Amino acid sequence: MTQQILIDPVTRIEGHARITLQLDDSGQVADAQFHVTQLRGFEKFCEGRPFTEMPSLMARIPDGADLRHLPCQPPDGFCQSL
Amino acid sequence: MTRKKLATVWLDGCSGCHMSFLDMDERLLALADSIELVYSPLVDFKQFPERVDLTLVEGAVSSEDDLKKIRHIRQHTRVLISLGDCAVTANVPSMRNPFGVKAILDAVYQQPDLLNQQPDLLNAQVPSEGVPSLLPVARPVHMVVPVDVYVPGCPPSADQIYFVVSELLAERQPDLRRMLRFG
């Protein structure tokens, strides 16, 4: 008999996910799926917005990484030259 | 003294409010004597307990999962706290609201411009199994269930979170008027 193992939620990650494992008749893993269960749509709603908003929006995709993202903002001189 | 049961949960947010919670640093040790962390993404418990004294909610309510979770949590929580701008106003998650769910899913999973060039690209499909449906709009927590305390900020500072939690542990209503800020 096939069996499904569900890990929900996946802990010890920063973010939202679940995992489903499908076992075959002999109890071996036949299929494994990793589901990302959160979607905000940055790909769409960033379109057409002022580019100066992008660094602060980007830092809010995952905040666990904000300190790494924000230094990547272009310096003032760079912005003025655009 | 019995320790109060504290839970934290993230719905549709970025976890920044939880990072701010951790930024309380050594004050977490001071709190540890009076609270028991019974449910949180920071620990491994997968079931929300029957009775929780304080629950800090980060994030907006954006998916069927979020809705189910927050309704369950409200039923089992004495004091519910909206933590951060996404919980208080729906903030960044609500930026998708004007477009509608279909346009968002198409832009993310189908990428029409890319597919025009390479139609068989990764067999791109909008997922239908294993992921919760998005609600038509992302909403702040209080539009879905009653909220007792609001802590705005993106994220709220560790000082604000410490103040709110300490006041609530002392059974006082926290007055944040002197500590509020935008952004």
PDB file of C-alpha atoms in Angstrom:
ATOM      1  CA  MET A   1       0.000   0.000   0.000  1.00  0.00           C
ATOM      2  CA  THR A   2       1.344   3.436  -0.821  1.00  0.00           C
ATOM      3  CA  GLN A   3       1.841   5.845   2.006  1.00  0.00           C
ATOM      4  CA  GLN A   4       2.302   9.592   2.179  1.00  0.00           C
ATOM      5  CA  ILE A   5       4.466  11.347   4.749  1.00  0.00           C
ATOM      6  CA  LEU A   6       3.707  15.027   5.307  1.00  0.00           C
ATOM      7  CA  ILE A   7       6.125  17.399   7.038  1.00  0.00           C
ATOM      8  CA  ASP A   8       4.142  20.559   7.759  1.00  0.00           C
ATOM      9  CA  PRO A   9       5.449  23.072   8.490  1.00  0.00           C
ATOM     10  CA  VAL A  10       9.146  22.651   7.828  1.00  0.00           C
ATOM     11  CA  THR A  11      10.807  24.224  10.856  1.00  0.00           C
ATOM     12  CA  ARG A  12      14.329  25.597  11.260  1.00  0.00           C
ATOM     13  CA  ILE A  13      14.077  27.459   7.982  1.00  0.00           C
ATOM     14  CA  GLU A  14      13.352  31.121   7.529  1.00  0.00           C
ATOM     15  CA  GLY A  15      10.190  31.044   5.449  1.00  0.00           C
ATOM     16  CA  HIS A  16       7.161  28.874   4.830  1.00  0.00           C
ATOM     17  CA  ALA A  17       7.298  25.360   3.407  1.00  0.00           C
ATOM     18  CA  ARG A  18       5.986  21.844   3.620  1.00  0.00           C
ATOM     19  CA  ILE A  19       7.309  18.551   2.250  1.00  0.00           C
ATOM     20  CA  THR A  20       5.362  15.560   0.984  1.00  0.00           C
ATOM     21  CA  LEU A  21       7.018  12.190   0.511  1.00  0.00           C
ATOM     22  CA  GLN A  22       5.212   9.514  -1.484  1.00  0.00           C
ATOM     23  CA  LEU A  23       6.252   5.973  -0.580  1.00  0.00           C
ATOM     24  CA  ASP A  24       5.807   2.976  -2.875  1.00  0.00           C
ATOM     25  CA  ASP A  25       4.598  -0.555  -1.974  1.00  0.00           C
ATOM     26  CA  SER A  26       7.955  -1.522  -0.526  1.00  0.00           C
ATOM     27  CA  GLY A  27       8.200   1.610   1.620  1.00  0.00           C
ATOM     28  CA  GLN A  28      10.780   3.341  -0.527  1.00  0.00           C
ATOM     29  CA  VAL A  29      10.439   6.995  -1.484  1.00  0.00           C
ATOM     30  CA  ALA A  30       8.848   7.173  -4.928  1.00  0.00           C
ATOM     31  CA  ASP A  31       8.389  10.934  -5.086  1.00  0.00           C
ATOM     32  CA  ALA A  32       9.412  13.894  -2.942  1.00  0.00           C
ATOM     33  CA  GLN A  33       7.937  17.366  -3.249  1.00  0.00           C
ATOM     34  CA  PHE A  34       8.965  20.581  -1.546  1.00  0.00           C
ATOM     35  CA  HIS A  35       6.147  23.148  -1.446  1.00  0.00           C
ATOM     36  CA  VAL A  36       6.757  26.829  -0.863  1.00  0.00           C
ATOM     37  CA  THR A  37       3.486  27.928   0.723  1.00  0.00           C
ATOM     38  CA  GLN A  38       3.927  31.704   0.711  1.00  0.00           C
ATOM     39  CA  LEU A  39       3.694  33.953  -2.313  1.00  0.00           C
ATOM     40  CA  ARG A  40       3.514  37.733  -2.330  1.00  0.00           C
ATOM     41  CA  GLY A  41       4.051  38.632  -5.988  1.00  0.00           C
ATOM     42  CA  PHE A  42       7.047  40.990  -5.866  1.00  0.00           C
ATOM     43  CA  GLU A  43       7.613  39.975  -9.514  1.00  0.00           C
ATOM     44  CA  LYS A  44       4.397  41.773 -10.440  1.00  0.00           C
ATOM     45  CA  PHE A  45       3.846  44.602  -7.989  1.00  0.00           C
ATOM     46  CA  CYS A  46       7.365  46.027  -8.329  1.00  0.00           C
ATOM     47  CA  GLU A  47       6.705  46.736 -12.008  1.00  0.00           C
ATOM     48  CA  GLY A  48       6.450  50.443 -12.706  1.00  0.00           C
ATOM     49  CA  ARG A  49       7.292  51.568  -9.177  1.00  0.00           C
ATOM     50  CA  PRO A  50      10.091  54.070  -8.494  1.00  0.00           C
ATOM     51  CA  PHE A  51      13.443  52.277  -8.530  1.00  0.00           C
ATOM     52  CA  THR A  52      14.376  54.083  -5.317  1.00  0.00           C
ATOM     53  CA  GLU A  53      11.823  51.849  -3.525  1.00  0.00           C
ATOM     54  CA  MET A  54      13.542  48.657  -4.608  1.00  0.00           C
ATOM     55  CA  PRO A  55      16.251  48.363  -1.933  1.00  0.00           C
ATOM     56  CA  SER A  56      13.774  48.711   0.930  1.00  0.00           C
ATOM     57  CA  LEU A  57      11.283  46.361  -0.769  1.00  0.00           C
ATOM     58  CA  MET A  58      14.030  43.857  -1.463  1.00  0.00           C
ATOM     59  CA  ALA A  59      15.048  43.891   2.203  1.00  0.00           C
ATOM     60  CA  ARG A  60      11.510  42.753   3.025  1.00  0.00           C
ATOM     61  CA  ILE A  61      11.495  39.691   0.803  1.00  0.00           C
ATOM     62  CA  PRO A  62      13.274  37.808   3.593  1.00  0.00           C
ATOM     63  CA  ASP A  63      14.296  39.988   6.467  1.00  0.00           C
ATOM     64  CA  GLY A  64      16.736  37.396   7.705  1.00  0.00           C
ATOM     65  CA  ALA A  65      18.984  38.716   4.972  1.00  0.00           C
ATOM     66  CA  ASP A  66      18.237  42.441   5.186  1.00  0.00           C
ATOM     67  CA  LEU A  67      21.669  43.421   6.418  1.00  0.00           C
ATOM     68  CA  ARG A  68      23.196  41.684   3.432  1.00  0.00           C
ATOM     69  CA  HIS A  69      20.824  43.337   0.953  1.00  0.00           C
ATOM     70  CA  LEU A  70      20.908  46.919   2.132  1.00  0.00           C
ATOM     71  CA  PRO A  71      24.654  47.561   1.689  1.00  0.00           C
ATOM     72  CA  CYS A  72      24.032  46.625  -1.941  1.00  0.00           C
ATOM     73  CA  GLN A  73      22.094  49.859  -2.454  1.00  0.00           C
ATOM     74  CA  PRO A  74      23.852  52.035  -4.963  1.00  0.00           C
ATOM     75  CA  PRO A  75      25.650  54.973  -3.313  1.00  0.00           C
ATOM     76  CA  ASP A  76      24.120  58.458  -3.715  1.00  0.00           C
ATOM     77  CA  GLY A  77      26.532  59.435  -6.459  1.00  0.00           C
ATOM     78  CA  PHE A  78      25.451  56.425  -8.483  1.00  0.00           C
ATOM     79  CA  CYS A  79      21.769  57.336  -8.188  1.00  0.00           C
ATOM     80  CA  GLN A  80      22.398  60.925  -9.241  1.00  0.00           C
ATOM     81  CA  SER A  81      24.310  59.815 -12.284  1.00  0.00           C
ATOM     82  CA  LEU A  82      21.371  57.769 -13.605  1.00  0.00           C
TER      83      LEU A  82
ATOM     84  CA  MET B   1       5.040  32.239  39.856  1.00  0.00           C
ATOM     85  CA  THR B   2       3.582  30.297  36.955  1.00  0.00           C
ATOM     86  CA  ARG B   3       5.102  31.241  33.681  1.00  0.00           C
ATOM     87  CA  LYS B   4       2.814  32.743  31.045  1.00  0.00           C
ATOM     88  CA  LYS B   5       2.485  30.862  27.777  1.00  0.00           C
ATOM     89  CA  LEU B   6       3.799  32.869  24.831  1.00  0.00           C
ATOM     90  CA  ALA B   7       3.443  31.957  21.151  1.00  0.00           C
ATOM     91  CA  THR B   8       4.700  33.707  18.043  1.00  0.00           C
ATOM     92  CA  VAL B   9       3.481  33.026  14.536  1.00  0.00           C
ATOM     93  CA  TRP B  10       4.284  34.282  11.062  1.00  0.00           C
ATOM     94  CA  LEU B  11       1.654  34.561   8.402  1.00  0.00           C
ATOM     95  CA  ASP B  12       2.418  36.551   5.237  1.00  0.00           C
ATOM     96  CA  GLY B  13       5.474  38.542   6.301  1.00  0.00           C
ATOM     97  CA  CYS B  14       9.227  38.514   5.898  1.00  0.00           C
ATOM     98  CA  SER B  15      10.238  37.315   9.405  1.00  0.00           C
ATOM     99  CA  GLY B  16      11.772  40.727  10.121  1.00  0.00           C
ATOM    100  CA  CYS B  17       9.554  41.144  13.189  1.00  0.00           C
ATOM    101  CA  HIS B  18      10.850  37.843  14.501  1.00  0.00           C
ATOM    102  CA  MET B  19      14.398  39.052  13.903  1.00  0.00           C
ATOM    103  CA  SER B  20      13.514  42.144  15.936  1.00  0.00           C
ATOM    104  CA  PHE B  21      12.121  39.848  18.642  1.00  0.00           C
ATOM    105  CA  LEU B  22      15.488  38.060  18.731  1.00  0.00           C
ATOM    106  CA  ASP B  23      17.186  41.468  18.841  1.00  0.00           C
ATOM    107  CA  MET B  24      15.964  41.777  22.431  1.00  0.00           C
ATOM    108  CA  ASP B  25      19.198  39.871  23.075  1.00  0.00           C
ATOM    109  CA  GLU B  26      19.955  39.431  26.782  1.00  0.00           C
ATOM    110  CA  ARG B  27      16.503  40.744  27.694  1.00  0.00           C
ATOM    111  CA  LEU B  28      15.203  37.427  26.347  1.00  0.00           C
ATOM    112  CA  LEU B  29      16.879  35.854  29.367  1.00  0.00           C
ATOM    113  CA  ALA B  30      15.063  38.265  31.649  1.00  0.00           C
ATOM    114  CA  LEU B  31      11.779  37.288  29.993  1.00  0.00           C
ATOM    115  CA  ALA B  32      12.597  33.594  30.114  1.00  0.00           C
ATOM    116  CA  ASP B  33      11.784  33.481  33.843  1.00  0.00           C
ATOM    117  CA  SER B  34       8.248  34.676  33.259  1.00  0.00           C
ATOM    118  CA  ILE B  35       7.334  33.109  29.914  1.00  0.00           C
ATOM    119  CA  GLU B  36       7.261  29.719  28.319  1.00  0.00           C
ATOM    120  CA  LEU B  37       7.631  29.746  24.516  1.00  0.00           C
ATOM    121  CA  VAL B  38       5.041  27.156  23.530  1.00  0.00           C
ATOM    122  CA  TYR B  39       4.779  27.674  19.768  1.00  0.00           C
ATOM    123  CA  SER B  40       6.913  29.644  17.314  1.00  0.00           C
ATOM    124  CA  PRO B  41       8.875  29.360  14.078  1.00  0.00           C
ATOM    125  CA  LEU B  42      11.903  29.717  16.358  1.00  0.00           C
ATOM    126  CA  VAL B  43      11.168  26.338  17.970  1.00  0.00           C
ATOM    127  CA  ASP B  44      10.028  22.942  16.707  1.00  0.00           C
ATOM    128  CA  PHE B  45       6.473  22.577  18.065  1.00  0.00           C
ATOM    129  CA  LYS B  46       4.077  21.894  15.207  1.00  0.00           C
ATOM    130  CA  GLN B  47       0.750  22.052  17.087  1.00  0.00           C
ATOM    131  CA  PHE B  48      -0.687  25.252  18.499  1.00  0.00           C
ATOM    132  CA  PRO B  49      -1.451  24.545  22.183  1.00  0.00           C
ATOM    133  CA  GLU B  50      -4.941  24.507  23.689  1.00  0.00           C
ATOM    134  CA  ARG B  51      -4.477  27.663  25.815  1.00  0.00           C
ATOM    135  CA  VAL B  52      -1.949  30.405  25.172  1.00  0.00           C
ATOM    136  CA  ASP B  53      -1.737  33.668  27.146  1.00  0.00           C
ATOM    137  CA  LEU B  54       0.003  35.901  24.593  1.00  0.00           C
ATOM    138  CA  THR B  55       0.397  35.391  20.860  1.00  0.00           C
ATOM    139  CA  LEU B  56       2.486  37.732  18.696  1.00  0.00           C
ATOM    140  CA  VAL B  57       1.324  37.600  15.069  1.00  0.00           C
ATOM    141  CA  GLU B  58       3.622  38.746  12.300  1.00  0.00           C
ATOM    142  CA  GLY B  59       2.316  39.157   8.752  1.00  0.00           C
ATOM    143  CA  ALA B  60      -0.881  39.765   6.835  1.00  0.00           C
ATOM    144  CA  VAL B  61      -3.625  37.229   6.128  1.00  0.00           C
ATOM    145  CA  SER B  62      -3.096  36.322   2.475  1.00  0.00           C
ATOM    146  CA  SER B  63      -3.789  32.632   1.910  1.00  0.00           C
ATOM    147  CA  GLU B  64      -6.329  29.995   2.920  1.00  0.00           C
ATOM    148  CA  ASP B  65      -3.653  28.622   5.265  1.00  0.00           C
ATOM    149  CA  ASP B  66      -3.164  31.995   6.956  1.00  0.00           C
ATOM    150  CA  LEU B  67      -6.926  32.287   7.446  1.00  0.00           C
ATOM    151  CA  LYS B  68      -7.259  28.820   8.960  1.00  0.00           C
ATOM    152  CA  LYS B  69      -4.245  29.389  11.209  1.00  0.00           C
ATOM    153  CA  ILE B  70      -5.283  32.783  12.561  1.00  0.00           C
ATOM    154  CA  ARG B  71      -8.852  31.664  13.297  1.00  0.00           C
ATOM    155  CA  HIS B  72      -7.547  28.663  15.218  1.00  0.00           C
ATOM    156  CA  ILE B  73      -4.977  30.797  17.046  1.00  0.00           C
ATOM    157  CA  ARG B  74      -7.579  33.406  18.024  1.00  0.00           C
ATOM    158  CA  GLN B  75      -9.765  30.716  19.565  1.00  0.00           C
ATOM    159  CA  HIS B  76      -6.912  29.479  21.716  1.00  0.00           C
ATOM    160  CA  THR B  77      -5.282  32.788  22.658  1.00  0.00           C
ATOM    161  CA  ARG B  78      -6.170  35.171  25.474  1.00  0.00           C
ATOM    162  CA  VAL B  79      -4.313  38.271  24.207  1.00  0.00           C
ATOM    163  CA  LEU B  80      -3.623  38.540  20.482  1.00  0.00           C
ATOM    164  CA  ILE B  81      -0.962  41.046  19.409  1.00  0.00           C
ATOM    165  CA  SER B  82      -0.584  42.327  15.827  1.00  0.00           C
ATOM    166  CA  LEU B  83       3.184  42.623  15.532  1.00  0.00           C
ATOM    167  CA  GLY B  84       4.532  44.885  12.799  1.00  0.00           C
ATOM    168  CA  ASP B  85       3.074  46.751   9.837  1.00  0.00           C
ATOM    169  CA  CYS B  86       2.079  43.664   7.805  1.00  0.00           C
ATOM    170  CA  ALA B  87      -0.154  42.447  10.641  1.00  0.00           C
ATOM    171  CA  VAL B  88      -1.372  45.988  11.446  1.00  0.00           C
ATOM    172  CA  THR B  89      -1.998  47.334   7.903  1.00  0.00           C
ATOM    173  CA  ALA B  90      -1.152  44.441   5.489  1.00  0.00           C
ATOM    174  CA  ASN B  91       1.748  46.634   4.286  1.00  0.00           C
ATOM    175  CA  VAL B  92       3.921  44.984   1.590  1.00  0.00           C
ATOM    176  CA  PRO B  93       1.726  41.876   1.107  1.00  0.00           C
ATOM    177  CA  SER B  94      -1.219  44.168   0.223  1.00  0.00           C
ATOM    178  CA  MET B  95       0.731  45.651  -2.690  1.00  0.00           C
ATOM    179  CA  ARG B  96      -0.573  42.761  -4.778  1.00  0.00           C
ATOM    180  CA  ASN B  97      -4.213  43.613  -4.055  1.00  0.00           C
ATOM    181  CA  PRO B  98      -4.886  45.944  -7.022  1.00  0.00           C
ATOM    182  CA  PHE B  99      -3.736  43.311  -9.545  1.00  0.00           C
ATOM    183  CA  GLY B 100      -5.880  40.333  -8.597  1.00  0.00           C
ATOM    184  CA  VAL B 101      -4.685  36.806  -7.898  1.00  0.00           C
ATOM    185  CA  LYS B 102      -4.571  35.613 -11.517  1.00  0.00           C
ATOM    186  CA  ALA B 103      -2.262  38.390 -12.703  1.00  0.00           C
ATOM    187  CA  ILE B 104       0.074  37.723  -9.769  1.00  0.00           C
ATOM    188  CA  LEU B 105       0.222  33.962 -10.332  1.00  0.00           C
ATOM    189  CA  ASP B 106       0.761  34.404 -14.080  1.00  0.00           C
ATOM    190  CA  ALA B 107       3.568  36.897 -13.565  1.00  0.00           C
ATOM    191  CA  VAL B 108       5.318  34.670 -11.029  1.00  0.00           C
ATOM    192  CA  TYR B 109       4.879  31.215 -12.547  1.00  0.00           C
ATOM    193  CA  GLN B 110       4.304  31.810 -16.245  1.00  0.00           C
ATOM    194  CA  GLN B 111       6.481  34.848 -16.987  1.00  0.00           C
ATOM    195  CA  PRO B 112       4.764  35.546 -20.347  1.00  0.00           C
ATOM    196  CA  ASP B 113       7.720  37.466 -21.835  1.00  0.00           C
ATOM    197  CA  LEU B 114      10.107  34.615 -21.177  1.00  0.00           C
ATOM    198  CA  LEU B 115       7.644  31.961 -22.342  1.00  0.00           C
ATOM    199  CA  ASN B 116       7.163  33.743 -25.671  1.00  0.00           C
ATOM    200  CA  GLN B 117      10.845  33.174 -26.358  1.00  0.00           C
ATOM    201  CA  GLN B 118      11.054  29.647 -24.917  1.00  0.00           C
ATOM    202  CA  PRO B 119       7.566  28.105 -24.788  1.00  0.00           C
ATOM    203  CA  ASP B 120       8.684  24.849 -23.170  1.00  0.00           C
ATOM    204  CA  LEU B 121      10.699  26.573 -20.450  1.00  0.00           C
ATOM    205  CA  LEU B 122      10.727  24.231 -17.429  1.00  0.00           C
ATOM    206  CA  ASN B 123       7.157  23.233 -18.257  1.00  0.00           C
ATOM    207  CA  ALA B 124       6.039  26.304 -16.281  1.00  0.00           C
ATOM    208  CA  GLN B 125       2.662  25.838 -14.548  1.00  0.00           C
ATOM    209  CA  VAL B 126       0.761  27.523 -11.766  1.00  0.00           C
ATOM    210  CA  PRO B 127       0.920  24.997  -8.884  1.00  0.00           C
ATOM    211  CA  SER B 128      -2.414  23.488  -7.898  1.00  0.00           C
ATOM    212  CA  GLU B 129      -1.376  20.835  -5.361  1.00  0.00           C
ATOM    213  CA  GLY B 130       0.300  21.124  -1.996  1.00  0.00           C
ATOM    214  CA  VAL B 131       0.164  24.907  -1.783  1.00  0.00           C
ATOM    215  CA  PRO B 132      -2.639  26.986  -0.238  1.00  0.00           C
ATOM    216  CA  SER B 133      -4.791  29.180  -2.481  1.00  0.00           C
ATOM    217  CA  LEU B 134      -4.238  32.900  -2.250  1.00  0.00           C
ATOM    218  CA  LEU B 135      -7.176  34.910  -0.944  1.00  0.00           C
ATOM    219  CA  PRO B 136      -8.459  37.602  -3.342  1.00  0.00           C
ATOM    220  CA  VAL B 137      -6.694  40.277  -1.252  1.00  0.00           C
ATOM    221  CA  ALA B 138      -4.130  40.324   1.579  1.00  0.00           C
ATOM    222  CA  ARG B 139      -5.726  41.773   4.708  1.00  0.00           C
ATOM    223  CA  PRO B 140      -4.514  42.979   8.105  1.00  0.00           C
ATOM    224  CA  VAL B 141      -5.146  40.585  10.990  1.00  0.00           C
ATOM    225  CA  HIS B 142      -7.879  42.696  12.629  1.00  0.00           C
ATOM    226  CA  MET B 143     -10.028  42.476   9.487  1.00  0.00           C
ATOM    227  CA  VAL B 144     -10.238  38.728  10.035  1.00  0.00           C
ATOM    228  CA  VAL B 145     -10.237  38.210  13.827  1.00  0.00           C
ATOM    229  CA  PRO B 146     -10.381  40.607  16.811  1.00  0.00           C
ATOM    230  CA  VAL B 147      -6.963  41.946  17.847  1.00  0.00           C
ATOM    231  CA  ASP B 148      -6.153  43.145  21.386  1.00  0.00           C
ATOM    232  CA  VAL B 149      -2.860  45.034  20.970  1.00  0.00           C
ATOM    233  CA  TYR B 150      -1.244  46.716  17.952  1.00  0.00           C
ATOM    234  CA  VAL B 151       2.524  47.144  17.601  1.00  0.00           C
ATOM    235  CA  PRO B 152       3.286  48.982  14.330  1.00  0.00           C
ATOM    236  CA  GLY B 153       6.725  49.297  12.762  1.00  0.00           C
ATOM    237  CA  CYS B 154       8.598  47.697   9.886  1.00  0.00           C
ATOM    238  CA  PRO B 155       9.896  46.097  11.938  1.00  0.00           C
ATOM    239  CA  PRO B 156       8.946  47.251  15.458  1.00  0.00           C
ATOM    240  CA  SER B 157      12.124  47.818  17.464  1.00  0.00           C
ATOM    241  CA  ALA B 158      13.323  45.325  20.047  1.00  0.00           C
ATOM    242  CA  ASP B 159      12.658  48.037  22.683  1.00  0.00           C
ATOM    243  CA  GLN B 160       9.018  48.282  21.636  1.00  0.00           C
ATOM    244  CA  ILE B 161       8.541  44.514  21.647  1.00  0.00           C
ATOM    245  CA  TYR B 162      10.180  44.180  25.060  1.00  0.00           C
ATOM    246  CA  PHE B 163       8.013  46.988  26.447  1.00  0.00           C
ATOM    247  CA  VAL B 164       4.799  45.459  25.085  1.00  0.00           C
ATOM    248  CA  VAL B 165       5.551  41.940  26.281  1.00  0.00           C
ATOM    249  CA  SER B 166       6.676  43.146  29.756  1.00  0.00           C
ATOM    250  CA  GLU B 167       3.560  45.290  30.206  1.00  0.00           C
ATOM    251  CA  LEU B 168       1.270  42.469  29.137  1.00  0.00           C
ATOM    252  CA  LEU B 169       3.041  40.041  31.471  1.00  0.00           C
ATOM    253  CA  ALA B 170       2.323  42.537  34.260  1.00  0.00           C
ATOM    254  CA  GLU B 171      -1.350  42.533  33.145  1.00  0.00           C
ATOM    255  CA  ARG B 172      -1.144  46.173  32.010  1.00  0.00           C
ATOM    256  CA  GLN B 173      -2.319  47.554  28.660  1.00  0.00           C
ATOM    257  CA  PRO B 174       0.873  48.818  26.956  1.00  0.00           C
ATOM    258  CA  ASP B 175       0.752  52.499  25.987  1.00  0.00           C
ATOM    259  CA  LEU B 176       3.009  52.830  22.949  1.00  0.00           C
ATOM    260  CA  ARG B 177       2.219  56.465  22.148  1.00  0.00           C
ATOM    261  CA  ARG B 178       5.667  57.720  23.116  1.00  0.00           C
ATOM    262  CA  MET B 179       7.452  54.931  21.250  1.00  0.00           C
ATOM    263  CA  LEU B 180       5.665  54.930  17.890  1.00  0.00           C
ATOM    264  CA  ARG B 181       7.462  55.518  14.637  1.00  0.00           C
ATOM    265  CA  PHE B 182       6.866  54.943  10.968  1.00  0.00           C
ATOM    266  CA  GLY B 183       8.973  52.619   8.822  1.00  0.00           C
TER     267      GLY B 183
END
